Amino acid sequence: MKQNTVLDKPLIARSRREEICLLFGESYDRERWNDWRWQMRHRLTKLEHFQHLLRLTPAEQQGLLIAPEKFAVAVTPYFASLLDPEDPLCPLRLQVIPRSEEMVVDTTDMADPCGEDRDSPVPGLVHRYPDRVLLLALDACAAYCRYCTRSRLVSQGEIDPITRRLDAILAYLEKHTEVRDVLISGGDPLLMSDEPLNNLLERIRAIPHIEFVRIGSRVPSFLPQRITPELVAMLRKHRVWLSLHFCHAQELTPEVAQACDLLADGGIPLGSQSVLLKNVNDSEQALKDLFQGLLKLRVRPYYLYQCDPVVGTKHLRTSVQKGIELISKLRGHTTGYAVPTYVIDAPGGGGKVPIQAETLLAYENGVAQVRNWEGKTFTYIDPTEQD
Ligand SMILES: *Cc1c(COP(=O)(O)O)cnc(C)c1O
């Protein structure tokens, strides 16, 4: 199977890894590199780390100096080894290296674009839809996406440890028998160690009316080393679904393929959420490569998000018009499974709204005019009413 990855060139990959280890005065050791805790302890967080590894633009240098005060910068050594040292428009680099543009606040930017805070009945729980809740497990991630919709909370010490909040959350869930679906997110829940994560899942699973549990995580992209057979067995035991997060085909490395294989072989249903980002994936080819690449790993593209109007993300956002054009170039042109639902998470707390080009051109007196993927028009007539 062909993978788009620097690991196709093992010598270069090797030396990048060595360079990164040297930043911390260590030599490269394969076993340590593959240990997720070593990865977490050796994250690149500041200008001095990155300037040895990448030819930084002035905008990136400035971003690295000032951004961490507003929103943490951290990149795992593994992900750092994938960044193109020469190209500032490298689609992975754009996602994790801050730029001075992050300081630009557009008039329509918001700190909490999806209005989550106002739909929060107890700390760390968002109850917006009738039958499901979003549980914020912790505020840390393996690396920080510069377009994070939760940058107001994530990495800010704004979310208390789950152990301190869990009793109140469980009491709420027990009382609200209409809740059948719990989405655990954060931060990244898979940064929890196996034991506390197992405890959390066990306690949620003990509530009889909770029938569906899923975890939202970008760990398979930023830190595939975390996906161990022990973790997979535990997720399997609790019958968890995973919503992964990938934005570009270059994230789909052999390590990621191995992690997804472990998960899929271990019986974990896998979906993926992507964010439409300017210069990262806002082309037909980039999206096709990403979504078809995910299918090869047995990951079903679930949502493509219009980028939320988070403070300081204007330079990463593209128009809704562009999103509609792109999704129209996928629907019907490739495997249906490779086409996620394109959504806007409505600012102000409206929830996810699916967006697509008009396909129902007219519908009157039981006659529907529909437009297909090639732009041709067809008529569908409802069954005639019997009196
Ligand atoms: C996205 C989201 C969910 C889950 O929505 P699905 O459409 O079921 O994936 C639940 N709660 C909140 C607040 C969300 O943002």
Tab-separated table of C-alpha atoms and ligand atoms in Angstrom:
chain	number	residue	atom	x	y	z
A	1	MET	CA	0.000	0.000	0.000
A	2	LYS	CA	1.377	3.408	-0.933
A	3	GLN	CA	1.560	5.916	1.883
A	4	ASN	CA	2.257	9.619	1.499
A	5	THR	CA	4.892	9.995	4.118
A	6	VAL	CA	8.404	11.067	4.811
A	7	LEU	CA	8.969	7.530	6.035
A	8	ASP	CA	9.086	6.539	2.371
A	9	LYS	CA	12.569	8.019	2.679
A	10	PRO	CA	13.905	6.208	5.728
A	11	LEU	CA	17.280	7.931	5.817
A	12	ILE	CA	15.764	11.372	5.977
A	13	ALA	CA	13.172	10.268	8.532
A	14	ARG	CA	15.932	8.762	10.664
A	15	SER	CA	17.914	11.948	10.710
A	16	ARG	CA	14.864	14.064	11.528
A	17	ARG	CA	14.228	11.847	14.503
A	18	GLU	CA	17.839	12.143	15.581
A	19	GLU	CA	17.680	15.928	15.237
A	20	ILE	CA	14.594	16.049	17.452
A	21	CYS	CA	16.125	13.805	20.110
A	22	LEU	CA	19.218	16.008	20.092
A	23	LEU	CA	17.062	19.024	21.044
A	24	PHE	CA	16.639	17.277	24.378
A	25	GLY	CA	20.241	16.080	24.584
A	26	GLU	CA	19.237	12.501	23.833
A	27	SER	CA	20.179	10.075	21.124
A	28	TYR	CA	17.529	8.376	19.024
A	29	ASP	CA	16.312	5.098	20.429
A	30	ARG	CA	13.532	3.298	18.606
A	31	GLU	CA	11.973	1.795	21.678
A	32	ARG	CA	11.856	5.107	23.541
A	33	TRP	CA	10.514	6.860	20.426
A	34	ASN	CA	7.655	4.356	20.288
A	35	ASP	CA	6.722	4.945	23.939
A	36	TRP	CA	3.841	7.428	24.096
A	37	ARG	CA	4.888	8.708	27.502
A	38	TRP	CA	8.370	9.513	26.169
A	39	GLN	CA	6.684	11.329	23.286
A	40	MET	CA	4.581	13.375	25.712
A	41	ARG	CA	7.591	14.264	27.881
A	42	HIS	CA	9.570	15.456	24.858
A	43	ARG	CA	7.071	17.679	23.118
A	44	LEU	CA	8.319	20.699	21.218
A	45	THR	CA	6.777	23.780	22.748
A	46	LYS	CA	8.870	26.853	21.994
A	47	LEU	CA	10.721	28.868	19.420
A	48	GLU	CA	14.110	27.404	20.399
A	49	HIS	CA	12.843	23.904	19.641
A	50	PHE	CA	11.374	24.690	16.260
A	51	GLN	CA	14.089	27.003	14.966
A	52	HIS	CA	16.541	24.123	14.964
A	53	LEU	CA	14.151	21.946	13.032
A	54	LEU	CA	12.356	24.225	10.546
A	55	ARG	CA	13.304	27.211	8.434
A	56	LEU	CA	10.792	29.485	10.168
A	57	THR	CA	9.204	32.500	8.504
A	58	PRO	CA	9.107	35.792	10.439
A	59	ALA	CA	5.340	35.232	10.937
A	60	GLU	CA	6.020	31.835	12.506
A	61	GLN	CA	8.843	33.153	14.679
A	62	GLN	CA	6.607	35.909	15.966
A	63	GLY	CA	3.749	33.456	16.425
A	64	LEU	CA	5.944	31.150	18.479
A	65	LEU	CA	7.006	34.047	20.694
A	66	ILE	CA	3.551	35.405	21.489
A	67	ALA	CA	0.981	32.672	20.834
A	68	PRO	CA	1.789	30.462	23.854
A	69	GLU	CA	0.489	33.183	26.190
A	70	LYS	CA	-2.967	32.861	24.632
A	71	PHE	CA	-3.063	29.238	23.539
A	72	ALA	CA	-0.437	26.594	24.225
A	73	VAL	CA	1.932	25.353	21.567
A	74	ALA	CA	2.990	21.706	21.714
A	75	VAL	CA	3.921	19.181	19.045
A	76	THR	CA	4.873	15.570	19.697
A	77	PRO	CA	8.317	14.534	18.394
A	78	TYR	CA	6.561	12.047	16.114
A	79	PHE	CA	4.378	14.737	14.482
A	80	ALA	CA	7.276	17.213	14.411
A	81	SER	CA	9.255	14.680	12.382
A	82	LEU	CA	6.556	14.866	9.675
A	83	LEU	CA	6.746	18.663	9.239
A	84	ASP	CA	8.427	19.929	6.069
A	85	PRO	CA	11.488	21.902	7.224
A	86	GLU	CA	11.526	24.152	4.154
A	87	ASP	CA	7.885	24.730	3.232
A	88	PRO	CA	5.917	27.088	5.508
A	89	LEU	CA	2.758	26.022	3.627
A	90	CYS	CA	3.301	22.379	4.602
A	91	PRO	CA	-0.260	21.255	5.440
A	92	LEU	CA	0.840	19.698	8.745
A	93	ARG	CA	2.962	22.688	9.716
A	94	LEU	CA	-0.005	25.049	9.177
A	95	GLN	CA	-2.027	23.029	11.671
A	96	VAL	CA	0.365	23.142	14.625
A	97	ILE	CA	2.860	26.019	14.212
A	98	PRO	CA	1.342	29.352	15.273
A	99	ARG	CA	1.693	32.457	13.107
A	100	SER	CA	1.496	36.123	13.962
A	101	GLU	CA	-1.928	36.157	12.239
A	102	GLU	CA	-3.290	34.426	15.351
A	103	MET	CA	-3.116	37.832	17.033
A	104	VAL	CA	-5.520	39.277	14.442
A	105	VAL	CA	-9.021	39.393	15.869
A	106	ASP	CA	-11.749	39.658	13.257
A	107	THR	CA	-14.971	41.484	14.202
A	108	THR	CA	-16.942	38.247	13.960
A	109	ASP	CA	-14.467	36.066	15.910
A	110	MET	CA	-15.711	34.448	19.101
A	111	ALA	CA	-14.080	32.784	22.093
A	112	ASP	CA	-16.844	30.171	22.373
A	113	PRO	CA	-18.193	30.001	18.799
A	114	CYS	CA	-20.492	27.037	19.370
A	115	GLY	CA	-21.997	28.513	22.530
A	116	GLU	CA	-21.047	25.450	24.560
A	117	ASP	CA	-20.619	27.251	27.848
A	118	ARG	CA	-24.273	28.323	27.979
A	119	ASP	CA	-25.498	24.768	27.342
A	120	SER	CA	-23.509	23.391	30.253
A	121	PRO	CA	-25.713	22.166	33.135
A	122	VAL	CA	-22.745	20.950	35.208
A	123	PRO	CA	-19.047	21.807	34.746
A	124	GLY	CA	-17.515	19.875	31.848
A	125	LEU	CA	-20.799	18.625	30.393
A	126	VAL	CA	-22.593	20.112	27.376
A	127	HIS	CA	-26.211	19.049	26.917
A	128	ARG	CA	-27.505	20.575	23.683
A	129	TYR	CA	-29.324	17.833	21.830
A	130	PRO	CA	-32.211	15.987	23.493
A	131	ASP	CA	-30.668	12.525	23.683
A	132	ARG	CA	-26.921	13.040	23.861
A	133	VAL	CA	-24.248	14.890	25.781
A	134	LEU	CA	-20.682	16.020	25.301
A	135	LEU	CA	-18.426	15.232	28.260
A	136	LEU	CA	-15.170	17.198	28.486
A	137	ALA	CA	-12.793	14.721	30.084
A	138	LEU	CA	-9.633	16.809	30.350
A	139	ASP	CA	-8.091	19.957	28.954
A	140	ALA	CA	-4.868	18.620	27.451
A	141	CYS	CA	-4.108	17.405	23.939
A	142	ALA	CA	-1.059	15.662	22.500
A	143	ALA	CA	-0.548	18.656	20.202
A	144	TYR	CA	-2.538	21.850	19.764
A	145	CYS	CA	-4.434	22.497	16.532
A	146	ARG	CA	-4.180	26.221	15.834
A	147	TYR	CA	-7.865	26.308	14.810
A	148	CYS	CA	-9.105	24.595	17.989
A	149	THR	CA	-12.762	25.374	18.642
A	150	ARG	CA	-12.144	24.950	22.367
A	151	SER	CA	-8.958	26.997	22.718
A	152	ARG	CA	-10.730	29.018	25.416
A	153	LEU	CA	-10.591	25.912	27.642
A	154	VAL	CA	-8.042	23.523	26.228
A	155	SER	CA	-4.523	23.908	27.657
A	156	GLN	CA	-5.779	26.753	29.863
A	157	GLY	CA	-6.270	24.910	33.151
A	158	GLU	CA	-9.971	25.788	32.813
A	159	ILE	CA	-11.253	22.236	33.159
A	160	ASP	CA	-10.851	20.631	36.566
A	161	PRO	CA	-9.592	17.053	36.646
A	162	ILE	CA	-12.380	14.649	35.795
A	163	THR	CA	-12.026	12.900	39.153
A	164	ARG	CA	-13.205	16.090	40.859
A	165	ARG	CA	-16.158	16.632	38.513
A	166	LEU	CA	-17.227	13.076	37.809
A	167	ASP	CA	-19.707	12.607	40.662
A	168	ALA	CA	-21.731	15.652	39.585
A	169	ILE	CA	-21.633	14.560	35.938
A	170	LEU	CA	-22.754	11.017	36.728
A	171	ALA	CA	-25.514	12.276	39.018
A	172	TYR	CA	-26.780	14.432	36.129
A	173	LEU	CA	-26.634	11.544	33.673
A	174	GLU	CA	-28.397	9.186	36.073
A	175	LYS	CA	-31.207	11.687	36.562
A	176	HIS	CA	-31.570	12.455	32.852
A	177	THR	CA	-32.921	9.200	31.495
A	178	GLU	CA	-33.442	10.803	28.066
A	179	VAL	CA	-29.662	10.776	27.536
A	180	ARG	CA	-28.706	7.633	25.630
A	181	ASP	CA	-25.448	8.806	24.004
A	182	VAL	CA	-22.295	10.149	25.659
A	183	LEU	CA	-19.531	11.703	23.576
A	184	ILE	CA	-16.316	11.953	25.582
A	185	SER	CA	-14.006	14.634	24.295
A	186	GLY	CA	-11.916	17.429	25.709
A	187	GLY	CA	-8.978	17.873	25.319
A	188	ASP	CA	-8.086	14.384	24.297
A	189	PRO	CA	-9.505	11.569	26.448
A	190	LEU	CA	-6.943	9.085	25.121
A	191	LEU	CA	-4.239	10.999	26.988
A	192	MET	CA	-5.696	9.527	30.161
A	193	SER	CA	-3.860	6.471	31.401
A	194	ASP	CA	-5.612	3.152	30.920
A	195	GLU	CA	-6.779	2.847	34.511
A	196	PRO	CA	-8.578	6.189	34.988
A	197	LEU	CA	-10.039	5.892	31.491
A	198	ASN	CA	-11.288	2.407	32.307
A	199	ASN	CA	-12.865	3.743	35.512
A	200	LEU	CA	-14.569	6.564	33.640
A	201	LEU	CA	-15.969	4.207	30.996
A	202	GLU	CA	-17.029	1.665	33.604
A	203	ARG	CA	-19.001	4.242	35.545
A	204	ILE	CA	-20.699	5.586	32.412
A	205	ARG	CA	-21.483	2.045	31.253
A	206	ALA	CA	-23.074	1.304	34.635
A	207	ILE	CA	-25.901	3.739	33.788
A	208	PRO	CA	-28.578	1.565	32.173
A	209	HIS	CA	-30.053	4.142	29.755
A	210	ILE	CA	-26.651	5.041	28.240
A	211	GLU	CA	-26.544	2.819	25.184
A	212	PHE	CA	-23.903	4.524	23.022
A	213	VAL	CA	-20.467	5.764	24.091
A	214	ARG	CA	-17.888	7.339	21.837
A	215	ILE	CA	-14.574	9.086	22.314
A	216	GLY	CA	-13.374	11.994	20.193
A	217	SER	CA	-9.588	11.895	19.806
A	218	ARG	CA	-6.754	13.210	17.701
A	219	VAL	CA	-4.276	10.896	19.405
A	220	PRO	CA	-4.092	8.482	16.439
A	221	SER	CA	-2.839	11.393	14.305
A	222	PHE	CA	-0.546	13.180	16.796
A	223	LEU	CA	0.519	10.239	18.933
A	224	PRO	CA	-0.246	6.866	17.292
A	225	GLN	CA	2.131	5.261	19.833
A	226	ARG	CA	-0.685	5.622	22.391
A	227	ILE	CA	-2.770	2.992	20.580
A	228	THR	CA	-1.558	-0.108	22.402
A	229	PRO	CA	-3.159	-3.572	22.437
A	230	GLU	CA	-4.080	-2.986	26.110
A	231	LEU	CA	-5.893	0.259	25.289
A	232	VAL	CA	-7.728	-1.367	22.383
A	233	ALA	CA	-8.844	-4.294	24.565
A	234	MET	CA	-10.196	-1.876	27.147
A	235	LEU	CA	-12.107	0.201	24.567
A	236	ARG	CA	-13.479	-3.026	23.124
A	237	LYS	CA	-14.611	-4.197	26.543
A	238	HIS	CA	-16.707	-1.040	26.926
A	239	ARG	CA	-17.929	-1.191	23.309
A	240	VAL	CA	-16.659	2.289	22.533
A	241	TRP	CA	-16.808	3.964	19.124
A	242	LEU	CA	-13.981	6.317	18.183
A	243	SER	CA	-14.283	9.631	16.344
A	244	LEU	CA	-10.790	10.372	15.105
A	245	HIS	CA	-9.565	13.686	13.742
A	246	PHE	CA	-7.451	13.959	10.589
A	247	CYS	CA	-7.103	16.937	8.245
A	248	HIS	CA	-4.584	15.855	5.624
A	249	ALA	CA	-3.490	12.661	3.870
A	250	GLN	CA	0.102	13.275	4.973
A	251	GLU	CA	-1.057	12.392	8.483
A	252	LEU	CA	-1.790	8.856	7.293
A	253	THR	CA	1.669	7.418	7.928
A	254	PRO	CA	2.616	3.747	8.431
A	255	GLU	CA	2.439	4.363	12.207
A	256	VAL	CA	-1.108	5.693	11.847
A	257	ALA	CA	-2.037	2.786	9.573
A	258	GLN	CA	-0.753	0.391	12.224
A	259	ALA	CA	-2.711	2.154	14.973
A	260	CYS	CA	-5.917	2.074	12.898
A	261	ASP	CA	-5.357	-1.601	12.111
A	262	LEU	CA	-5.022	-2.377	15.803
A	263	LEU	CA	-8.238	-0.507	16.515
A	264	ALA	CA	-10.229	-1.934	13.598
A	265	ASP	CA	-8.968	-5.490	14.202
A	266	GLY	CA	-9.783	-4.970	17.877
A	267	GLY	CA	-13.421	-4.284	17.060
A	268	ILE	CA	-13.532	-0.507	17.496
A	269	PRO	CA	-15.759	1.267	14.924
A	270	LEU	CA	-13.806	4.209	13.507
A	271	GLY	CA	-15.101	7.509	12.167
A	272	SER	CA	-13.185	10.654	11.354
A	273	GLN	CA	-13.892	14.339	11.620
A	274	SER	CA	-11.996	16.895	9.554
A	275	VAL	CA	-11.975	20.662	9.509
A	276	LEU	CA	-11.933	22.515	6.198
A	277	LEU	CA	-8.775	24.639	6.368
A	278	LYS	CA	-7.338	27.159	3.941
A	279	ASN	CA	-4.135	25.949	2.255
A	280	VAL	CA	-4.343	22.677	4.182
A	281	ASN	CA	-7.165	20.743	2.553
A	282	ASP	CA	-9.289	23.228	0.582
A	283	SER	CA	-8.861	21.476	-2.754
A	284	GLU	CA	-10.655	18.598	-4.418
A	285	GLN	CA	-7.454	16.547	-4.567
A	286	ALA	CA	-6.515	17.112	-0.909
A	287	LEU	CA	-9.967	16.058	0.303
A	288	LYS	CA	-10.102	13.038	-1.990
A	289	ASP	CA	-6.657	11.888	-0.874
A	290	LEU	CA	-7.658	12.333	2.752
A	291	PHE	CA	-11.060	10.644	2.638
A	292	GLN	CA	-10.051	7.805	0.324
A	293	GLY	CA	-6.888	7.341	2.401
A	294	LEU	CA	-9.027	7.042	5.532
A	295	LEU	CA	-11.256	4.403	3.918
A	296	LYS	CA	-8.147	2.342	3.177
A	297	LEU	CA	-7.473	2.388	6.927
A	298	ARG	CA	-11.090	1.361	7.609
A	299	VAL	CA	-11.953	4.804	8.951
A	300	ARG	CA	-15.257	6.283	7.774
A	301	PRO	CA	-15.185	10.064	7.162
A	302	TYR	CA	-18.050	11.329	9.346
A	303	TYR	CA	-18.097	15.138	9.403
A	304	LEU	CA	-16.270	17.824	7.453
A	305	TYR	CA	-16.570	20.982	9.536
A	306	GLN	CA	-16.648	24.506	8.276
A	307	CYS	CA	-13.921	26.046	10.479
A	308	ASP	CA	-15.521	27.704	13.521
A	309	PRO	CA	-15.013	31.478	13.839
A	310	VAL	CA	-12.623	31.100	16.778
A	311	VAL	CA	-10.573	34.136	17.792
A	312	GLY	CA	-7.380	34.317	15.728
A	313	THR	CA	-8.236	31.709	13.078
A	314	LYS	CA	-9.228	33.964	10.181
A	315	HIS	CA	-6.101	33.036	8.185
A	316	LEU	CA	-7.093	29.348	8.299
A	317	ARG	CA	-10.708	29.755	7.281
A	318	THR	CA	-12.236	29.531	3.858
A	319	SER	CA	-15.730	30.416	2.584
A	320	VAL	CA	-18.867	28.287	2.812
A	321	GLN	CA	-19.158	28.680	-0.974
A	322	LYS	CA	-15.799	26.953	-1.341
A	323	GLY	CA	-16.902	24.168	0.981
A	324	ILE	CA	-20.080	23.571	-1.040
A	325	GLU	CA	-18.100	23.455	-4.282
A	326	LEU	CA	-15.634	20.974	-2.824
A	327	ILE	CA	-18.213	18.627	-1.355
A	328	SER	CA	-20.103	18.703	-4.696
A	329	LYS	CA	-16.941	17.466	-6.383
A	330	LEU	CA	-16.897	14.457	-4.073
A	331	ARG	CA	-20.533	13.358	-3.846
A	332	GLY	CA	-21.170	10.867	-6.650
A	333	HIS	CA	-17.608	11.215	-7.908
A	334	THR	CA	-16.143	8.863	-5.307
A	335	THR	CA	-17.283	6.125	-2.922
A	336	GLY	CA	-20.222	7.316	-0.859
A	337	TYR	CA	-18.439	6.175	2.292
A	338	ALA	CA	-15.623	8.601	1.419
A	339	VAL	CA	-17.965	11.600	1.532
A	340	PRO	CA	-18.535	13.045	5.012
A	341	THR	CA	-21.420	15.336	5.891
A	342	TYR	CA	-20.274	18.938	5.490
A	343	VAL	CA	-21.571	20.912	8.479
A	344	ILE	CA	-21.523	24.333	10.035
A	345	ASP	CA	-21.614	24.190	13.829
A	346	ALA	CA	-24.016	27.108	14.056
A	347	PRO	CA	-22.445	30.019	15.969
A	348	GLY	CA	-24.380	30.763	19.124
A	349	GLY	CA	-25.217	27.153	19.922
A	350	GLY	CA	-27.500	26.047	17.089
A	351	GLY	CA	-25.724	22.745	16.702
A	352	LYS	CA	-24.464	21.093	13.554
A	353	VAL	CA	-26.248	22.095	10.358
A	354	PRO	CA	-25.590	20.041	7.204
A	355	ILE	CA	-24.706	22.075	4.115
A	356	GLN	CA	-24.795	20.981	0.510
A	357	ALA	CA	-25.538	22.392	-2.911
A	358	GLU	CA	-29.251	22.391	-3.686
A	359	THR	CA	-30.284	18.976	-5.007
A	360	LEU	CA	-34.042	19.374	-4.610
A	361	LEU	CA	-34.734	22.038	-7.242
A	362	ALA	CA	-38.500	22.062	-6.865
A	363	TYR	CA	-41.135	19.999	-5.045
A	364	GLU	CA	-44.770	20.792	-5.730
A	365	ASN	CA	-47.957	18.689	-5.936
A	366	GLY	CA	-46.003	15.495	-5.384
A	367	VAL	CA	-43.496	16.210	-8.144
A	368	ALA	CA	-39.839	16.520	-7.154
A	369	GLN	CA	-37.223	17.930	-9.483
A	370	VAL	CA	-33.823	16.664	-8.389
A	371	ARG	CA	-30.321	17.387	-9.593
A	372	ASN	CA	-27.751	14.568	-9.679
A	373	TRP	CA	-23.980	14.602	-9.169
A	374	GLU	CA	-23.379	15.393	-12.861
A	375	GLY	CA	-25.707	18.406	-12.754
A	376	LYS	CA	-28.489	16.681	-14.721
A	377	THR	CA	-32.120	17.140	-13.692
A	378	PHE	CA	-34.576	14.293	-13.034
A	379	THR	CA	-38.188	14.044	-11.909
A	380	TYR	CA	-39.543	11.858	-9.121
A	381	ILE	CA	-43.319	11.579	-8.663
A	382	ASP	CA	-44.870	10.629	-5.319
A	383	PRO	CA	-47.369	7.726	-5.206
A	384	THR	CA	-50.850	9.014	-5.931
A	385	GLU	CA	-53.041	9.402	-2.842
A	386	GLN	CA	-55.871	6.907	-2.438
A	387	ASP	CA	-59.106	8.454	-1.105
B	1	LIG	C1	-21.247	17.285	17.908
B	1	LIG	C2	-21.923	17.288	19.195
B	1	LIG	C3	-22.619	16.149	19.623
B	1	LIG	C4	-22.725	14.899	18.793
B	1	LIG	O1	-23.433	15.147	17.614
B	1	LIG	P1	-23.643	13.979	16.526
B	1	LIG	O2	-24.318	14.660	15.369
B	1	LIG	O3	-24.479	12.941	17.174
B	1	LIG	O4	-22.287	13.456	16.177
B	1	LIG	C5	-23.250	16.216	20.847
B	1	LIG	N1	-23.207	17.333	21.604
B	1	LIG	C6	-22.554	18.440	21.207
B	1	LIG	C7	-22.567	19.642	22.077
B	1	LIG	C8	-21.871	18.452	19.993
B	1	LIG	O5	-21.206	19.550	19.619
